mmCIF file of C-alpha atoms and ligand atoms in Angstrom:
data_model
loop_
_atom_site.group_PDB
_atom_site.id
_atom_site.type_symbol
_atom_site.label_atom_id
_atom_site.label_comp_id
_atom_site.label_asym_id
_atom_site.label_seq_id
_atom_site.Cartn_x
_atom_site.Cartn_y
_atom_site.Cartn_z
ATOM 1 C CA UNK A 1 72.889 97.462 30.437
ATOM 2 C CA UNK A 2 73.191 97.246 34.114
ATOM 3 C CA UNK A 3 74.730 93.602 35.255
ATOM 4 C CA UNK A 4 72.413 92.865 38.035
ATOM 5 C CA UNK A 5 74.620 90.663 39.355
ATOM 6 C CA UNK A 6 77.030 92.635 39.861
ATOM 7 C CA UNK A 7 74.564 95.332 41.359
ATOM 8 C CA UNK A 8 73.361 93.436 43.778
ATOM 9 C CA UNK A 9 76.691 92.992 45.860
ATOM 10 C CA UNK A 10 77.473 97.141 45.902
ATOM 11 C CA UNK A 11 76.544 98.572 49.100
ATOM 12 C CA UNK A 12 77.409 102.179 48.933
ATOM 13 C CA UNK A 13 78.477 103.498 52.115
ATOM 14 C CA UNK A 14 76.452 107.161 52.463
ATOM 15 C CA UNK A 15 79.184 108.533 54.635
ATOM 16 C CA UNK A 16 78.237 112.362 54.638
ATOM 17 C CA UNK A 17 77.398 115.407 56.607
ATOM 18 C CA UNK A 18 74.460 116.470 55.035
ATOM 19 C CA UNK A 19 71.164 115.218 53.666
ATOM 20 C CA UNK A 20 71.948 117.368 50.108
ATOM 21 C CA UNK A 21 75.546 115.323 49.829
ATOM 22 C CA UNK A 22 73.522 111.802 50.528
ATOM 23 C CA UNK A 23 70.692 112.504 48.228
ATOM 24 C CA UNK A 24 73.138 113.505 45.526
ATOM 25 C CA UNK A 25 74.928 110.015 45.602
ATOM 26 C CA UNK A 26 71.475 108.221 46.330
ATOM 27 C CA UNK A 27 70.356 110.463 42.579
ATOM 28 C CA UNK A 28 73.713 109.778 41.235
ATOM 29 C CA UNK A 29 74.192 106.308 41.606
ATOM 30 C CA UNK A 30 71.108 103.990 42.138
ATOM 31 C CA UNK A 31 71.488 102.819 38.845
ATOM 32 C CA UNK A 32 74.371 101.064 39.916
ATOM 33 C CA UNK A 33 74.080 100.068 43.356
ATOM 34 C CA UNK A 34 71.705 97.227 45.274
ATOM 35 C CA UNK A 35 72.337 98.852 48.577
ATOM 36 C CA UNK A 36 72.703 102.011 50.445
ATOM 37 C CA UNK A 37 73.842 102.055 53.561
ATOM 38 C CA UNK A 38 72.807 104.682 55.959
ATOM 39 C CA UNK A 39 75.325 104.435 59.163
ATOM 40 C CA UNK A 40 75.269 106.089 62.745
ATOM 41 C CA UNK A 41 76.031 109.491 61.186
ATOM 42 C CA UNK A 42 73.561 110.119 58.445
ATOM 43 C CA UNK A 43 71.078 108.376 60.619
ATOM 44 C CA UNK A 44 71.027 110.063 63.881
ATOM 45 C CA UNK A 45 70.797 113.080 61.845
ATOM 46 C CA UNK A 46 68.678 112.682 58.869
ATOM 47 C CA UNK A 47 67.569 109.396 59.344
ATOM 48 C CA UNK A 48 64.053 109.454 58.553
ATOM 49 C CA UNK A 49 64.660 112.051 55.430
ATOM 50 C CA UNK A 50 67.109 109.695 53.918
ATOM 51 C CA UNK A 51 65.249 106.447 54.179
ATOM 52 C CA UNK A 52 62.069 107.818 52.570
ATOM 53 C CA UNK A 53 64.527 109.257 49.706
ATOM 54 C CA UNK A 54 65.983 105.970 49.107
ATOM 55 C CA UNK A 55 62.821 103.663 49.103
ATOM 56 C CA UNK A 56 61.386 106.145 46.495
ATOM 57 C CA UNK A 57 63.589 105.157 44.259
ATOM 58 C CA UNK A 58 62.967 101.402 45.102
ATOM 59 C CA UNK A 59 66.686 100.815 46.219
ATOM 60 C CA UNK A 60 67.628 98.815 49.202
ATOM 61 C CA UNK A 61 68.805 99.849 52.260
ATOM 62 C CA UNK A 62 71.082 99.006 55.156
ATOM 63 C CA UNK A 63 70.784 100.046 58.500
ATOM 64 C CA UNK A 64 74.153 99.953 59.979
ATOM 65 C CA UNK A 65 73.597 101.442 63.171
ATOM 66 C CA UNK A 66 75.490 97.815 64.772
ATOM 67 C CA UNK A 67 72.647 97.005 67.727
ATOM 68 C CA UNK A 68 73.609 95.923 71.470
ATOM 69 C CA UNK A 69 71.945 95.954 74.446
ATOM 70 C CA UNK A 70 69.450 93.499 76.416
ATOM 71 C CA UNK A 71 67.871 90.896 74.455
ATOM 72 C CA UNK A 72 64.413 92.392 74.773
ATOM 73 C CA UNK A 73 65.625 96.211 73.788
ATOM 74 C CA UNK A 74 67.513 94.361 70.614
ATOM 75 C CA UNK A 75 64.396 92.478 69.227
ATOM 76 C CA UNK A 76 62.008 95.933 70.066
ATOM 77 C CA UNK A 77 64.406 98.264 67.882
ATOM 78 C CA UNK A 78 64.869 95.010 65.184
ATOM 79 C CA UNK A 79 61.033 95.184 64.673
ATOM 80 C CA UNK A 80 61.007 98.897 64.776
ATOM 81 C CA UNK A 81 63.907 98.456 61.787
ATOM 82 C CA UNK A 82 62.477 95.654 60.028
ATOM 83 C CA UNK A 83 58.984 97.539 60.056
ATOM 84 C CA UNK A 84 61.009 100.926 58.321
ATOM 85 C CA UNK A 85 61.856 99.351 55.485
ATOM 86 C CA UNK A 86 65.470 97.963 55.868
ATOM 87 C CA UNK A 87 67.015 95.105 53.849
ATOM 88 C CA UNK A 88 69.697 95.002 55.911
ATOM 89 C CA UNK A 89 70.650 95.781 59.202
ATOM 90 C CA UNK A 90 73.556 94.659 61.906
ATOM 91 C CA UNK A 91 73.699 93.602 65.359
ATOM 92 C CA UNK A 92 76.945 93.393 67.738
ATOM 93 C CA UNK A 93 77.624 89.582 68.057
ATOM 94 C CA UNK A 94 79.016 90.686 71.488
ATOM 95 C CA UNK A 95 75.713 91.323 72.635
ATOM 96 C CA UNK A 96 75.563 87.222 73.102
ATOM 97 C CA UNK A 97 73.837 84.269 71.419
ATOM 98 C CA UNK A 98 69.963 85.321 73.071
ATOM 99 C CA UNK A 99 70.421 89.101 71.957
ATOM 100 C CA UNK A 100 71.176 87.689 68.010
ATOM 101 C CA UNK A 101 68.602 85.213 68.022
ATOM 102 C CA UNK A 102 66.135 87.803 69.949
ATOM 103 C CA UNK A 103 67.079 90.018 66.877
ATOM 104 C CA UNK A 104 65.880 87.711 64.452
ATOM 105 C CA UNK A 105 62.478 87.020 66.057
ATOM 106 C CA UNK A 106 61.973 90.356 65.968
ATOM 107 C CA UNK A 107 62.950 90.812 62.347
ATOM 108 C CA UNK A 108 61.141 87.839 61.248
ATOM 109 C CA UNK A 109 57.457 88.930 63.441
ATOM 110 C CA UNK A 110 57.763 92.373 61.657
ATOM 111 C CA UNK A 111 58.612 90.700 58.282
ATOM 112 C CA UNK A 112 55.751 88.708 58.578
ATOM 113 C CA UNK A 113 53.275 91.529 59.454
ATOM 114 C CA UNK A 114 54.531 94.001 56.583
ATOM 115 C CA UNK A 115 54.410 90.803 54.139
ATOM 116 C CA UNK A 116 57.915 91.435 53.397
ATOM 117 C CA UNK A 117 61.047 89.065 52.942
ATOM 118 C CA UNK A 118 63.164 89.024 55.614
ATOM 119 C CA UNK A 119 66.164 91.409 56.013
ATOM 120 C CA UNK A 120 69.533 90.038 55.864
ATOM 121 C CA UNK A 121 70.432 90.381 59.459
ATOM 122 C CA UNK A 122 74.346 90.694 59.812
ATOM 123 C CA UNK A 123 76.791 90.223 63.032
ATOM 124 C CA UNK A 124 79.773 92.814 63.545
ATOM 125 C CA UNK A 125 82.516 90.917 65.182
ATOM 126 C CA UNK A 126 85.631 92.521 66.246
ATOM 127 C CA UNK A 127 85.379 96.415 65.213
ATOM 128 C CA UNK A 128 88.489 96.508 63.009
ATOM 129 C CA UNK A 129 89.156 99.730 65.565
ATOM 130 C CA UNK A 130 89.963 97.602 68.340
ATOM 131 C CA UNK A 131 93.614 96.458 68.318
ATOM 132 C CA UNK A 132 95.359 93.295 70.162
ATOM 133 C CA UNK A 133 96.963 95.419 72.377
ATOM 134 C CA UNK A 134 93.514 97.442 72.968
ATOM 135 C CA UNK A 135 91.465 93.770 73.116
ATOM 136 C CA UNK A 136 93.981 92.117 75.349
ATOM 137 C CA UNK A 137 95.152 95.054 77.999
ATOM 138 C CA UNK A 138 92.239 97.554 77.833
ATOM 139 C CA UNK A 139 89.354 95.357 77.382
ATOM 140 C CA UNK A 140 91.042 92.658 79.192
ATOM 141 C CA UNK A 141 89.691 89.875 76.627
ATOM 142 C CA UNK A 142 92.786 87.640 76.148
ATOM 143 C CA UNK A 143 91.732 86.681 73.162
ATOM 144 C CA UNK A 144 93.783 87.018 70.028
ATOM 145 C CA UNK A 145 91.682 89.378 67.444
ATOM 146 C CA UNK A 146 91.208 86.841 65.112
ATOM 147 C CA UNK A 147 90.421 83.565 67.045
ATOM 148 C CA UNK A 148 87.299 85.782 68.756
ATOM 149 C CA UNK A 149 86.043 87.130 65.460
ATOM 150 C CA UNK A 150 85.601 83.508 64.324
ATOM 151 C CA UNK A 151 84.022 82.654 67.532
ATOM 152 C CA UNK A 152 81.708 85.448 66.810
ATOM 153 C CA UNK A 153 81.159 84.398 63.598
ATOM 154 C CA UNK A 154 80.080 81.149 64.598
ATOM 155 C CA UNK A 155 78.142 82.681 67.461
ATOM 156 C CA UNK A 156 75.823 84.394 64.859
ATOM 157 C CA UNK A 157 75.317 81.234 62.428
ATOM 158 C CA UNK A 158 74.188 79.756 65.823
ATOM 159 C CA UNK A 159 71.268 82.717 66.089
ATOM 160 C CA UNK A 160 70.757 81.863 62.889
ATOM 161 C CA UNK A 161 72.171 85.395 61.442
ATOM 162 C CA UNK A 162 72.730 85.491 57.794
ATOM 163 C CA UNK A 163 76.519 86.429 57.895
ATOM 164 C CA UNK A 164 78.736 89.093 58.931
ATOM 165 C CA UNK A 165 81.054 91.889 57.975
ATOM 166 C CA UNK A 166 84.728 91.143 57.830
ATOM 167 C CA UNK A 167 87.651 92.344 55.578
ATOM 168 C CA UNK A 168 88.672 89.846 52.846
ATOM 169 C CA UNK A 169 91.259 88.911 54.809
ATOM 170 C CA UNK A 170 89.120 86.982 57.242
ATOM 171 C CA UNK A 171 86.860 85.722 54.356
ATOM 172 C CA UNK A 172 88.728 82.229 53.405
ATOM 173 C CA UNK A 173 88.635 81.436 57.090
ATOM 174 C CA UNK A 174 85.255 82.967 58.237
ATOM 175 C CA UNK A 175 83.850 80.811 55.182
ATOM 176 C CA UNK A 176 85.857 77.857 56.379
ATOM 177 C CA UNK A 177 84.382 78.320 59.890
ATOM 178 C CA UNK A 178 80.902 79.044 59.097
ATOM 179 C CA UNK A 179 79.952 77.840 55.871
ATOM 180 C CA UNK A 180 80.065 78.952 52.045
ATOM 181 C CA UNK A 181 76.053 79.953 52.471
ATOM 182 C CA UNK A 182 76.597 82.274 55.564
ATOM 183 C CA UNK A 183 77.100 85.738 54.002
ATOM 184 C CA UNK A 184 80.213 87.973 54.261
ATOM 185 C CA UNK A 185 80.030 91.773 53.510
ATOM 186 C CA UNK A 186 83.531 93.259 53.459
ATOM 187 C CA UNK A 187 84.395 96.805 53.799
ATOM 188 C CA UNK A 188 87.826 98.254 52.895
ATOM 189 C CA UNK A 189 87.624 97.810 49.142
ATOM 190 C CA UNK A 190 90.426 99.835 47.002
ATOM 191 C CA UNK A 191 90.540 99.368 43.699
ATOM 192 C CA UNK A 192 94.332 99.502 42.147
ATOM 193 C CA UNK A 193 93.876 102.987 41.235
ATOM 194 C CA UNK A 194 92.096 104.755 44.157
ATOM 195 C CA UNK A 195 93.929 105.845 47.429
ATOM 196 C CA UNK A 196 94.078 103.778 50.578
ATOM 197 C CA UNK A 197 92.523 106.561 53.041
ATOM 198 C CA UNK A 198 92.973 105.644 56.370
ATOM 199 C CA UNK A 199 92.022 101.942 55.745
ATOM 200 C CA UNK A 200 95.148 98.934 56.197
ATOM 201 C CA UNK A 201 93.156 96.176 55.683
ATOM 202 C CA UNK A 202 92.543 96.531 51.794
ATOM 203 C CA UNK A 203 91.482 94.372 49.116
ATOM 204 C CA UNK A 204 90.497 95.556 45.583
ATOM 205 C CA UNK A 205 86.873 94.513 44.063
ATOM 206 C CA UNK A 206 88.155 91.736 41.971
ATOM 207 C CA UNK A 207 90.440 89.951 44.468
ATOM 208 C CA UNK A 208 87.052 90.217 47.312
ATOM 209 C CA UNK A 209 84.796 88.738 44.398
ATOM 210 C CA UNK A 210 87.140 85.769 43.823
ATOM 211 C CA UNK A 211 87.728 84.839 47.198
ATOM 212 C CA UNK A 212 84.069 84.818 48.145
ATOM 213 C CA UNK A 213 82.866 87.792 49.215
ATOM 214 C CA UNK A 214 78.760 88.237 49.221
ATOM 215 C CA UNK A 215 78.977 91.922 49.315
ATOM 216 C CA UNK A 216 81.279 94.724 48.787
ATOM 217 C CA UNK A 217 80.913 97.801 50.703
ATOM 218 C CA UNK A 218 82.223 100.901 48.476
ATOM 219 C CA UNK A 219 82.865 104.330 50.194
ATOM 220 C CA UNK A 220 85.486 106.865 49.271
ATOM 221 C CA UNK A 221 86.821 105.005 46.239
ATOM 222 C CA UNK A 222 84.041 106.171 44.404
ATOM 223 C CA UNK A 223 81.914 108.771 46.337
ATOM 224 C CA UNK A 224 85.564 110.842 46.579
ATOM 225 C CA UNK A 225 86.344 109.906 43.095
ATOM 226 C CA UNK A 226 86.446 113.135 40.598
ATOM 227 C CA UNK A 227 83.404 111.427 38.471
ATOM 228 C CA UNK A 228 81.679 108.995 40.817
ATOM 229 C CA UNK A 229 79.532 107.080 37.717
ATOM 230 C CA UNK A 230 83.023 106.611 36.222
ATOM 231 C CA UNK A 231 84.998 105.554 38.868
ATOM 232 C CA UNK A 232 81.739 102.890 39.700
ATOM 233 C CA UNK A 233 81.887 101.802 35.906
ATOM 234 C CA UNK A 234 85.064 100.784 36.300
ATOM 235 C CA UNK A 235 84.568 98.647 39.737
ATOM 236 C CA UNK A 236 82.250 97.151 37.119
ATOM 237 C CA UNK A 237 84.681 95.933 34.690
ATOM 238 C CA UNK A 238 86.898 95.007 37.419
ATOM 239 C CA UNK A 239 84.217 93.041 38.884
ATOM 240 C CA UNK A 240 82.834 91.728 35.500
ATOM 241 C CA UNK A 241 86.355 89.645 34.833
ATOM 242 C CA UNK A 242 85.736 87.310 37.328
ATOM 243 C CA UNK A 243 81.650 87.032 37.898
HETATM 244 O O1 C5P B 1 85.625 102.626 51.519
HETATM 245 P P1 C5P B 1 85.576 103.464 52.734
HETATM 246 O O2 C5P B 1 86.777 103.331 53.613
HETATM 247 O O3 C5P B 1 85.222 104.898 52.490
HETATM 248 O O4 C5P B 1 84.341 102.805 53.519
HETATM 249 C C1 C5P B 1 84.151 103.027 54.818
HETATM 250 C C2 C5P B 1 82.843 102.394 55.210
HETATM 251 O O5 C5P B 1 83.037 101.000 55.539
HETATM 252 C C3 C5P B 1 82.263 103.060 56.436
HETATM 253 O O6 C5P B 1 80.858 103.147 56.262
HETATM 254 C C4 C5P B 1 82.633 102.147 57.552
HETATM 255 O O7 C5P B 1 81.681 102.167 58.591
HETATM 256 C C5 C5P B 1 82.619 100.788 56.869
HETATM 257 N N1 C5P B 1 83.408 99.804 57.600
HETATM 258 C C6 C5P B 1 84.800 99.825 57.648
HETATM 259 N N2 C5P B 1 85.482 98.866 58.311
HETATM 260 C C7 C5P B 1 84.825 97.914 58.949
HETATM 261 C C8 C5P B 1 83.434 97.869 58.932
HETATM 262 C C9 C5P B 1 82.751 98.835 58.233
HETATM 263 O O8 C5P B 1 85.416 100.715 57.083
HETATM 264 N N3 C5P B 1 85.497 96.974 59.565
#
């Protein structure tokens, strides 16, 4: 027996080259996972193909393709999303208070007109690419990298965005700034016995359950793993100890 519960917080990143690779995972695992996300790659190449494979088998899916640009553009493509199908999608809380809360009118008119539920509409703040030095001397924001991501985060609630994605290391103090309800997705998650990759930030399933986290995005510890189901049956068990 699946624990739903537990289900309902994976968000599998689909972080491959072809449309066979991503349909094998999507086949493979949507017993075991609420989400799929579907990011810049898969999406400016197979975009359409992949989304109509994944709603046929009734899972959810996440646009990640992180929107910015004029408030009016932003709201347009949120529709456009909202009206494809998408559970989730993101927005750059960057792009300013009117671009988020333009978002979510869109979202919520196209919602409305499919007679669906909303999506969960989520704010990137800081791309964990960008580094003080590149923030403060590059960009020229002299900001430290984590005082603006909680501004950001707060920026969102404001719009009235469900939450955001941050690693778990933000999540006590993103939760602190913004509330218990607003929604944090965090990527980077390494259980004990999978490698690190190229990701510094890590936190294994169990320790990003117990501090809060709403949702867990899972990449190369499992869709790398030897035997995917059983390196996703033991996030599981890992998971299960503490939910
Ligand atoms: O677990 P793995 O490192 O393979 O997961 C990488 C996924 O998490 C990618 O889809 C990436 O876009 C996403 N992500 C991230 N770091 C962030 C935000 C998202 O790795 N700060």
């Amino acid at each position: 027996m699946i624990n739903e519960k537990i289900k309902e917080k994976i968000v599998l990143a689909l972080d491959v080259e072809t449309f066979e690779e991503a349909k094998n995972l999507v086949d493979e695992l949507s017993p075991y996972v609420g989400t799929f996300k579907v990011g810049l790659q898969l999406y400016t190449g197979f975009g359409n193909e992949i989304i109509d494979y994944i709603k046929n088998k009734n899972s959810n899916f996440f646009l990640d393709v992180k929107l910015m640009d004029i408030p009016n553009t932003v709201k347009k493509a949120s529709e456009n999303i909202v009206l494809r199908g998408a559970n989730f999608y993101n927005v750059h809380a960057l792009g300013g208070l009117e671009m988020m809360k333009q978002s979510k009118e869109g979202a919520l008119k196209a919602a409305e007109k499919i007679g669906k539920r909303p999506p969960i509409i989520l704010a990137v703040t800081v791309l964990t690419s960008i580094s003080q030095e590149v923030l403060n001397d590059e960009i020229e924001i002299n900001k430290e990298v984590k005082t603006l991501a909680i501004t950001l985060a707060k920026l969102a609630k404001k719009a009235g965005l469900d939450g955001v994605v941050a690693s778990v290391h933000e999540l006590g103090a993103i939760k602190k700034a913004c509330g218990a309800n607003f929604k944090v997705l965090c990527p980077g998650i390494r259980p004990s016995w999978s490698l690190k990759d190229d990701q510094k930030r890590i936190a294994t399933p169990k320790n990003a359950i117990e501090n809060g986290a709403d949702y867990l995005v899972i990449g190369r510890a499992v869709t790398a793993a030897e035997n995917r189901v059983e390196a996703m049956k033991k996030i599981y068990e890992e998971i299960g100890e503490v939910i």
